[in-house]
XYZ file of C-alpha atoms in Angstrom:
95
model
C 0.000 0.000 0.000
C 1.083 3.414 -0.872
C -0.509 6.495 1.606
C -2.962 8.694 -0.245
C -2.696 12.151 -0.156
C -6.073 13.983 0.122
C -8.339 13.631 -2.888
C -6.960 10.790 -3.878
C -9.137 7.610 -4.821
C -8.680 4.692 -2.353
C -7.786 1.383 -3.328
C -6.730 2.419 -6.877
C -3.839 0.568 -8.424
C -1.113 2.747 -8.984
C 1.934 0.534 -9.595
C 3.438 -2.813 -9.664
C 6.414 -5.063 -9.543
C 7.697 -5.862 -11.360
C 7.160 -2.626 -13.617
C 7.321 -4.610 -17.431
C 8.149 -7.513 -18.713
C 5.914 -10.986 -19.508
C 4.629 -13.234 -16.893
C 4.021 -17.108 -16.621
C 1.456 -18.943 -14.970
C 2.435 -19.053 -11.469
C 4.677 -15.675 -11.359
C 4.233 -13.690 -8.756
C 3.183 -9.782 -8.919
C 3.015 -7.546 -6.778
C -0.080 -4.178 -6.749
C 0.158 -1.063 -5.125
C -2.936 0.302 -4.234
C -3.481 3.693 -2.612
C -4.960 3.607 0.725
C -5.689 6.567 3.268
C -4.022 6.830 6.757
C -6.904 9.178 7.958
C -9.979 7.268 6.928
C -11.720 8.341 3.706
C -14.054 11.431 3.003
C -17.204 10.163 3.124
C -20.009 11.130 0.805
C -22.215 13.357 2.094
C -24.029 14.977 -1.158
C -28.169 14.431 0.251
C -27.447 14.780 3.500
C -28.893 17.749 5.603
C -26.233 20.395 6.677
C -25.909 19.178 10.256
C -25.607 15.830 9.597
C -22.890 16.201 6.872
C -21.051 18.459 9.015
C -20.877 16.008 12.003
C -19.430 13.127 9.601
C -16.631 15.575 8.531
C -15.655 16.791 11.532
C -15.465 13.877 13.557
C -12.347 12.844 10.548
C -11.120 16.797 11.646
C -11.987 18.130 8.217
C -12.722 22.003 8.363
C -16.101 22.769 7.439
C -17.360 25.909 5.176
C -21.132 26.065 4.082
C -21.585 28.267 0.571
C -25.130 29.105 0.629
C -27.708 28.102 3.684
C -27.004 26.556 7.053
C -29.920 24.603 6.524
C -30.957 22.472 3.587
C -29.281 19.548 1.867
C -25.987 19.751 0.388
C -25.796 19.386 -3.255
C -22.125 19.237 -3.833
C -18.886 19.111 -1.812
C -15.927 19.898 -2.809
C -13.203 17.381 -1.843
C -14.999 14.332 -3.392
C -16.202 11.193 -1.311
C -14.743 8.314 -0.529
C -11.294 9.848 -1.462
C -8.420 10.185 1.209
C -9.004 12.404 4.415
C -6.758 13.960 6.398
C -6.759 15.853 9.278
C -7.301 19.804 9.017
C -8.333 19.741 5.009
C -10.578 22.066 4.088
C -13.741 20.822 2.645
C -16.740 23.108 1.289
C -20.356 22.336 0.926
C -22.666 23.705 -0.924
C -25.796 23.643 0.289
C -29.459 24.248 -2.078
């Protein structure tokens, strides 16, 4: 596994070893696949305001609303199930 940095899609494959070459039945390779050390952003697009704000800041994320405090949020923009980390910045928009 490889640490994500925030934004980045979980579980993704983003290497391998080895790098090239042909394989035969048998041969072993070896995947990297991004994975967070913070937990992932969850998705919180349909959610009401208070709720989506209480799943982001128990991962530490740093809420900002654009639009209502109330309402459901219609788009956020670090996207979910991505990597977290602690302190990002995260903006919902809320119709």
């Amino acid at each position: 596994d490889k640490p994500g940095k925030t934004g980045d899609r979980v579980g993704c494959v983003v290497g391998q070893f080895p790098r090239r070459g042909t394989a035969s039945a048998y041969d072993k390779i070896t995947l990297i696949a991004e994975k967070s050390l913070h937990g992932v952003v969850p998705r919180v697009v349909g959610l009401r305001v208070a709720k989506a704000k209480a799943k982001l800041e128990r991962l530490h994320m740093k809420v900002s609303l654009r639009g209502a405090d109330t309402g459901k949020v219609t788009a956020q923009s670090v996207p979910g199930s991505t990597a977290a980390a602690p302190g990002v910045k995260i903006t919902l928009t809320v119709g």
